[in-house]
Amino acid sequence: MIKYLFVLTSSPKDFYCEQTVVAIASLRDHNPGAFVTLLTDDKTAETLTGPRAAIKEAVDELKILTLDEKFTPMLRSRYLKTVMRNVVDGDFLYMDSDIAVVGDLSIPKEWEGGIYAVLDFHTNLSKAINRKKVLNNAKRMGFSPILNDEIFNGGVMFAADTPEARKFFETWHELWLYCVSKNFPYDMASLAETNFKFGYITQKMPGGWNCQLAYGNRFLPTAKVLHFFGSRIVDTCGHKVPESMNLFLPKILRKDFYTNLKNLPVTVNADKSISINAYYDDVILHAKEAFEYQTKKVGAAGAYIIRSYAFAKSLAWLYKKMPILVKPLALLGKILG
């Protein structure tokens, strides 16, 4: 049996719990009967009360680890992610919370026994926009210069339950702790170094298994998982978003889609499917169509622009500083729509 694994570190002040509920709802929409595991920490577990308690009903297995109380939320999340293989039994497909599942996630037979992920930014390191940063971070930590030219995105990972995979994650955790000791708490450099130490055993998934929207337009037609990245979720600062802005800002990329969920009842049905209300259920079920609509209206090149980090940051700045300038975009969206 394959487990579909999510890791949660959250408090009532953020919207990571709500993001995870949306992610699980999308998983169950397209994969009824999926076995869902949630791995969390003791501080987060204490907050899963009231409306936040629904997430406990929505999963089939809840695992809680007691961590050092001095750990920041960021350290807690990275800690859980790097130990997950050794505290969750069985093969699993791990997914970040800032995703929407949009297809069948049945695991291919050829993946049995392996570790799989998608290349970061859907490209080799030599062509990646962050190449210098990655290499500098590796050098700073005294790590390998990444000889195989591959850096994997940790947002979606398949890991079989094998002694080798458990040792891989044990090493990843140890290297991450080393990075923390050097005041570098991020997990990607340690993941790359672990892959080097294990002879580059991580294998490539097809891009659609982790369609990183800012760079994965070519994988959208075959996408199974859309990966938003937290920084691409735009806060509209309470301003009403015209329907014509759907072209530039699909509902599932709006911060209030998650923050408003804090005050809505979440129903977990007998089959573990999730119902919120007609609006939410429709947006979650049809997440892929929203991005296909973008491509249809503005073409591949235009979609690349409006899904870029630069566009998302610019749009966020407009909503925060000069919302009046959103109106021309809304007009353009109306014309294109």
Coordinates of C-alpha atoms in Angstrom, one line a residue:
M1 CA 0.0 0.0 0.0
I2 CA 1.3 3.5 -1.0
K3 CA 0.9 6.2 1.6
Y4 CA 0.5 9.9 0.5
L5 CA 2.4 11.9 3.0
F6 CA 2.1 15.5 4.2
V7 CA 4.2 17.3 6.8
L8 CA 2.7 20.1 8.8
T9 CA 4.2 22.7 11.0
S10 CA 1.7 25.4 11.7
S11 CA 0.1 27.8 14.2
P12 CA -3.3 29.6 14.1
K13 CA -1.3 32.7 12.9
D14 CA -0.4 31.2 9.6
F15 CA -2.4 29.4 6.9
Y16 CA -0.3 26.2 6.4
C17 CA -2.9 24.0 8.0
E18 CA -5.5 25.4 5.6
Q19 CA -3.2 24.8 2.7
T20 CA -2.7 21.2 3.7
V21 CA -6.5 20.7 4.0
V22 CA -6.8 22.0 0.4
A23 CA -4.0 19.8 -0.8
I24 CA -5.6 16.7 0.8
A25 CA -9.0 17.6 -0.6
S26 CA -7.5 17.8 -4.1
L27 CA -5.8 14.5 -3.6
R28 CA -9.0 12.8 -2.6
D29 CA -10.9 14.4 -5.5
H30 CA -8.6 12.6 -8.0
N31 CA -7.5 9.6 -6.0
P32 CA -10.5 8.3 -4.0
G33 CA -9.4 5.7 -1.4
A34 CA -5.9 7.1 -1.1
F35 CA -4.2 6.4 2.3
V36 CA -3.1 9.8 3.7
T37 CA -0.6 10.2 6.4
L38 CA 0.1 13.5 8.3
L39 CA 3.4 13.9 10.1
T40 CA 3.5 16.8 12.5
D41 CA 5.2 18.1 15.6
D42 CA 3.9 18.3 19.2
K43 CA 3.5 22.1 19.2
T44 CA 1.4 22.0 16.0
A45 CA -0.7 19.1 17.3
E46 CA -1.7 21.1 20.3
T47 CA -3.3 23.7 18.0
L48 CA -5.3 21.2 16.0
T49 CA -8.5 22.1 17.8
G50 CA -11.8 23.7 16.8
P51 CA -12.0 24.3 13.0
R52 CA -8.3 23.2 12.7
A53 CA -9.2 19.7 14.0
A54 CA -10.8 18.7 10.7
I55 CA -7.4 17.9 9.3
K56 CA -7.1 15.0 11.8
E57 CA -10.3 13.5 10.5
A58 CA -9.2 13.9 6.9
V59 CA -6.2 11.7 7.3
D60 CA -5.9 7.9 7.8
E61 CA -2.7 8.1 9.9
L62 CA -1.5 10.9 12.2
K63 CA 2.1 10.8 13.5
I64 CA 3.3 13.3 16.1
L65 CA 6.9 13.9 17.0
T66 CA 8.1 15.7 20.1
L67 CA 10.8 18.1 19.1
D68 CA 13.1 20.5 20.9
E69 CA 10.9 23.3 22.1
K70 CA 13.5 25.9 21.1
F71 CA 13.2 24.9 17.4
T72 CA 11.6 27.6 15.2
P73 CA 8.7 26.6 12.9
M74 CA 11.2 26.5 10.0
L75 CA 13.5 24.2 11.8
R76 CA 10.6 22.0 12.9
S77 CA 9.3 21.6 9.3
R78 CA 12.8 20.7 8.0
Y79 CA 13.4 18.4 10.8
L80 CA 10.2 16.5 10.1
K81 CA 10.9 16.4 6.3
T82 CA 14.4 15.0 6.7
V83 CA 13.4 12.2 9.2
M84 CA 10.1 11.3 7.6
R85 CA 11.4 8.1 5.9
N86 CA 12.5 6.8 9.3
V87 CA 9.3 7.5 11.2
V88 CA 6.7 6.5 8.6
D89 CA 6.5 2.9 7.6
G90 CA 5.7 1.8 4.1
D91 CA 6.4 3.3 0.6
F92 CA 5.2 6.9 0.4
L93 CA 4.7 9.8 -2.0
Y94 CA 5.6 12.9 0.0
M95 CA 4.1 16.3 -1.2
D96 CA 4.5 19.8 0.1
S97 CA 1.3 21.6 1.2
D98 CA 1.4 24.4 -1.5
I99 CA 0.2 22.0 -4.2
A100 CA -3.0 20.9 -5.9
V101 CA -3.3 17.3 -7.0
V102 CA -4.9 17.3 -10.5
G103 CA -4.5 13.7 -11.6
D104 CA -4.1 10.0 -10.9
L105 CA -1.2 9.4 -8.5
S106 CA -0.9 5.6 -8.9
I107 CA 2.7 4.8 -8.5
P108 CA 4.4 3.2 -11.5
K109 CA 5.7 -0.3 -11.0
E110 CA 9.2 0.6 -12.1
W111 CA 9.5 3.0 -9.2
E112 CA 9.4 0.1 -6.7
G113 CA 12.4 0.1 -4.4
G114 CA 13.6 3.6 -5.5
I115 CA 13.8 7.3 -4.6
Y116 CA 12.3 9.6 -7.2
A117 CA 11.9 13.3 -7.6
V118 CA 11.6 16.1 -10.3
L119 CA 14.5 18.3 -11.2
D120 CA 14.4 21.7 -9.5
F121 CA 13.1 24.3 -12.0
H122 CA 12.6 21.4 -14.5
T123 CA 16.2 21.8 -15.7
N124 CA 19.7 20.7 -15.2
L125 CA 21.8 22.8 -12.8
S126 CA 24.0 24.2 -15.6
K127 CA 20.9 25.9 -17.1
A128 CA 19.2 26.9 -13.8
I129 CA 18.7 30.5 -12.9
N130 CA 20.0 29.8 -9.4
R131 CA 23.1 27.9 -10.5
K132 CA 25.6 30.2 -8.8
K133 CA 23.6 30.3 -5.6
V134 CA 23.4 26.5 -5.4
L135 CA 27.1 26.0 -6.1
N136 CA 28.0 28.8 -3.6
N137 CA 25.9 27.2 -0.9
A138 CA 27.5 23.8 -1.6
K139 CA 31.0 25.3 -1.4
R140 CA 30.1 27.2 1.8
M141 CA 29.1 23.9 3.4
G142 CA 32.1 22.0 2.1
F143 CA 29.9 19.9 -0.1
S144 CA 30.3 18.3 -3.5
P145 CA 30.1 20.7 -6.5
I146 CA 27.2 18.6 -7.8
L147 CA 29.1 16.6 -10.5
N148 CA 26.0 15.1 -12.1
D149 CA 24.5 18.5 -13.0
E150 CA 21.2 17.6 -11.3
I151 CA 19.4 19.2 -8.3
F152 CA 16.1 17.8 -7.3
N153 CA 13.1 19.7 -6.0
G154 CA 12.0 18.3 -2.6
G155 CA 8.4 19.3 -3.1
V156 CA 7.3 15.9 -4.3
M157 CA 9.3 12.8 -3.5
F158 CA 8.6 9.1 -3.8
A159 CA 10.6 7.0 -1.3
A160 CA 10.3 3.2 -1.1
D161 CA 10.6 1.6 2.4
T162 CA 14.0 0.0 1.9
P163 CA 17.1 -0.1 4.1
E164 CA 19.0 2.0 1.5
A165 CA 16.2 4.7 1.4
R166 CA 16.1 4.8 5.2
K167 CA 19.9 5.2 5.3
F168 CA 19.6 7.9 2.6
F169 CA 17.2 9.9 4.8
E170 CA 19.2 9.3 7.9
T171 CA 22.2 10.8 6.1
W172 CA 20.1 13.7 4.8
H173 CA 19.0 14.5 8.4
E174 CA 22.6 14.3 9.7
L175 CA 23.8 16.7 6.9
W176 CA 20.9 19.0 7.5
L177 CA 21.7 19.2 11.2
Y178 CA 25.3 20.0 10.2
C179 CA 24.0 22.8 8.0
V180 CA 21.9 24.1 10.9
S181 CA 25.1 24.2 13.1
K182 CA 26.6 26.4 10.4
N183 CA 23.6 28.8 10.5
F184 CA 22.3 27.5 7.2
P185 CA 18.9 25.8 8.0
Y186 CA 17.8 25.0 4.5
D187 CA 17.4 21.4 3.3
M188 CA 18.2 21.5 -0.4
A189 CA 22.0 21.6 -0.2
S190 CA 22.0 18.7 2.3
L191 CA 19.7 16.7 0.0
A192 CA 22.1 17.3 -3.0
E193 CA 25.1 16.2 -0.9
T194 CA 23.2 13.1 0.3
N195 CA 22.5 12.2 -3.3
F196 CA 26.2 12.6 -4.1
K197 CA 27.2 10.4 -1.2
F198 CA 24.8 7.7 -2.3
G199 CA 26.1 7.7 -5.9
Y200 CA 23.3 9.8 -7.3
I201 CA 20.6 7.2 -6.6
T202 CA 17.7 9.7 -6.9
Q203 CA 16.0 9.1 -10.2
K204 CA 13.9 11.5 -12.3
M205 CA 10.1 11.5 -12.2
P206 CA 8.3 12.9 -15.2
G207 CA 7.9 16.6 -14.8
G208 CA 4.1 16.4 -14.5
W209 CA 4.5 14.8 -11.0
N210 CA 5.7 18.1 -9.7
C211 CA 4.7 20.7 -12.2
Q212 CA 6.5 23.8 -10.8
L213 CA 4.2 26.4 -12.3
A214 CA 6.7 29.2 -12.6
Y215 CA 8.9 27.1 -14.9
G216 CA 6.8 24.0 -15.9
N217 CA 4.4 25.2 -18.5
R218 CA 5.4 22.4 -20.9
F219 CA 4.3 19.9 -18.3
L220 CA 0.9 21.3 -17.6
P221 CA -0.9 19.1 -20.1
T222 CA 0.4 16.0 -18.3
A223 CA 0.4 17.5 -14.8
K224 CA -0.6 15.3 -11.9
V225 CA 0.6 17.7 -9.2
L226 CA 0.7 21.5 -9.5
H227 CA 3.3 23.0 -7.2
F228 CA 2.7 26.7 -6.4
F229 CA 5.6 27.6 -4.1
G230 CA 4.6 29.7 -1.1
S231 CA 6.0 32.9 -2.4
R232 CA 3.7 32.8 -5.4
I233 CA 0.5 33.0 -3.3
V234 CA -0.5 36.6 -3.6
D235 CA -2.1 38.6 -0.7
T236 CA -4.7 40.9 -2.3
C237 CA -4.8 42.9 1.0
G238 CA -8.6 42.7 1.3
H239 CA -9.2 44.3 -2.1
K240 CA -12.0 42.8 -4.2
V241 CA -10.6 40.9 -7.1
P242 CA -12.5 41.4 -10.4
E243 CA -13.5 38.2 -12.2
S244 CA -11.4 39.4 -15.1
M245 CA -8.3 39.0 -12.9
N246 CA -8.8 35.2 -12.8
L247 CA -6.6 35.2 -15.9
F248 CA -3.7 36.6 -13.9
L249 CA -4.5 35.4 -10.4
P250 CA -6.4 32.1 -10.3
K251 CA -8.4 31.8 -7.1
I252 CA -6.2 29.0 -5.7
L253 CA -3.2 31.4 -5.8
R254 CA -4.9 34.0 -3.6
K255 CA -3.9 34.2 0.1
D256 CA -7.5 34.8 1.2
F257 CA -8.5 31.5 -0.4
Y258 CA -6.6 29.9 2.6
T259 CA -7.1 32.5 5.3
N260 CA -10.9 32.7 4.8
L261 CA -11.0 28.9 5.2
K262 CA -10.1 29.4 8.8
N263 CA -13.7 30.5 9.4
L264 CA -15.5 27.9 7.3
P265 CA -16.7 24.5 8.3
V266 CA -14.9 21.6 6.7
T267 CA -16.8 18.4 6.4
V268 CA -15.0 15.1 6.2
N269 CA -17.3 12.6 4.6
A270 CA -17.5 8.8 5.4
D271 CA -15.2 8.1 2.4
K272 CA -12.7 10.7 3.7
S273 CA -13.5 13.1 0.8
I274 CA -13.6 16.7 1.9
S275 CA -16.5 19.2 1.4
I276 CA -16.2 22.8 2.2
N277 CA -18.8 24.7 0.1
A278 CA -19.7 24.9 -3.6
Y279 CA -17.1 27.6 -4.3
Y280 CA -14.2 26.0 -2.6
D281 CA -15.1 22.5 -3.9
D282 CA -15.2 23.7 -7.4
V283 CA -12.0 25.7 -7.3
I284 CA -10.1 22.7 -5.8
L285 CA -11.6 20.2 -8.2
H286 CA -10.9 22.3 -11.3
A287 CA -7.5 23.8 -10.3
K288 CA -5.8 22.6 -13.5
E289 CA -8.4 24.1 -15.8
A290 CA -7.6 27.6 -14.3
F291 CA -4.1 27.3 -15.6
E292 CA -5.0 25.7 -18.9
Y293 CA -7.3 28.8 -19.3
Q294 CA -4.3 31.1 -18.9
T295 CA -2.4 29.2 -21.6
K296 CA -5.3 29.3 -23.9
K297 CA -5.8 33.0 -23.6
V298 CA -2.3 34.3 -23.6
G299 CA -0.3 31.5 -25.2
A300 CA 2.7 29.6 -23.8
A301 CA 5.0 32.7 -23.7
G302 CA 2.4 34.8 -22.0
A303 CA 1.6 32.1 -19.5
Y304 CA 5.3 31.9 -18.7
I305 CA 5.3 35.6 -17.9
I306 CA 2.2 35.6 -15.7
R307 CA 3.3 32.5 -13.8
S308 CA 6.8 33.9 -13.1
Y309 CA 8.0 34.9 -9.7
A310 CA 8.6 38.5 -11.0
F311 CA 5.0 38.8 -12.1
A312 CA 3.7 37.4 -8.8
K313 CA 5.8 39.8 -6.7
S314 CA 4.8 42.7 -8.9
L315 CA 1.1 41.9 -8.5
A316 CA 1.5 41.5 -4.8
W317 CA 3.3 44.9 -4.6
L318 CA 0.5 46.6 -6.6
Y319 CA -2.2 45.2 -4.3
K320 CA -0.3 46.4 -1.3
K321 CA 1.0 49.8 -2.4
M322 CA -0.9 50.9 -5.5
P323 CA -4.1 48.9 -5.9
I324 CA -5.4 51.5 -8.4
L325 CA -2.9 50.2 -10.9
V326 CA -4.6 46.7 -10.8
K327 CA -7.4 48.2 -12.8
P328 CA -5.5 48.3 -16.1
L329 CA -4.7 44.6 -15.6
A330 CA -8.3 43.8 -14.8
L331 CA -9.3 45.6 -18.0
L332 CA -6.8 43.7 -20.0
G333 CA -8.0 40.5 -18.5
K334 CA -11.5 41.4 -19.5
I335 CA -10.4 42.0 -23.1
L336 CA -8.4 38.7 -23.3
G337 CA -11.2 36.8 -21.6

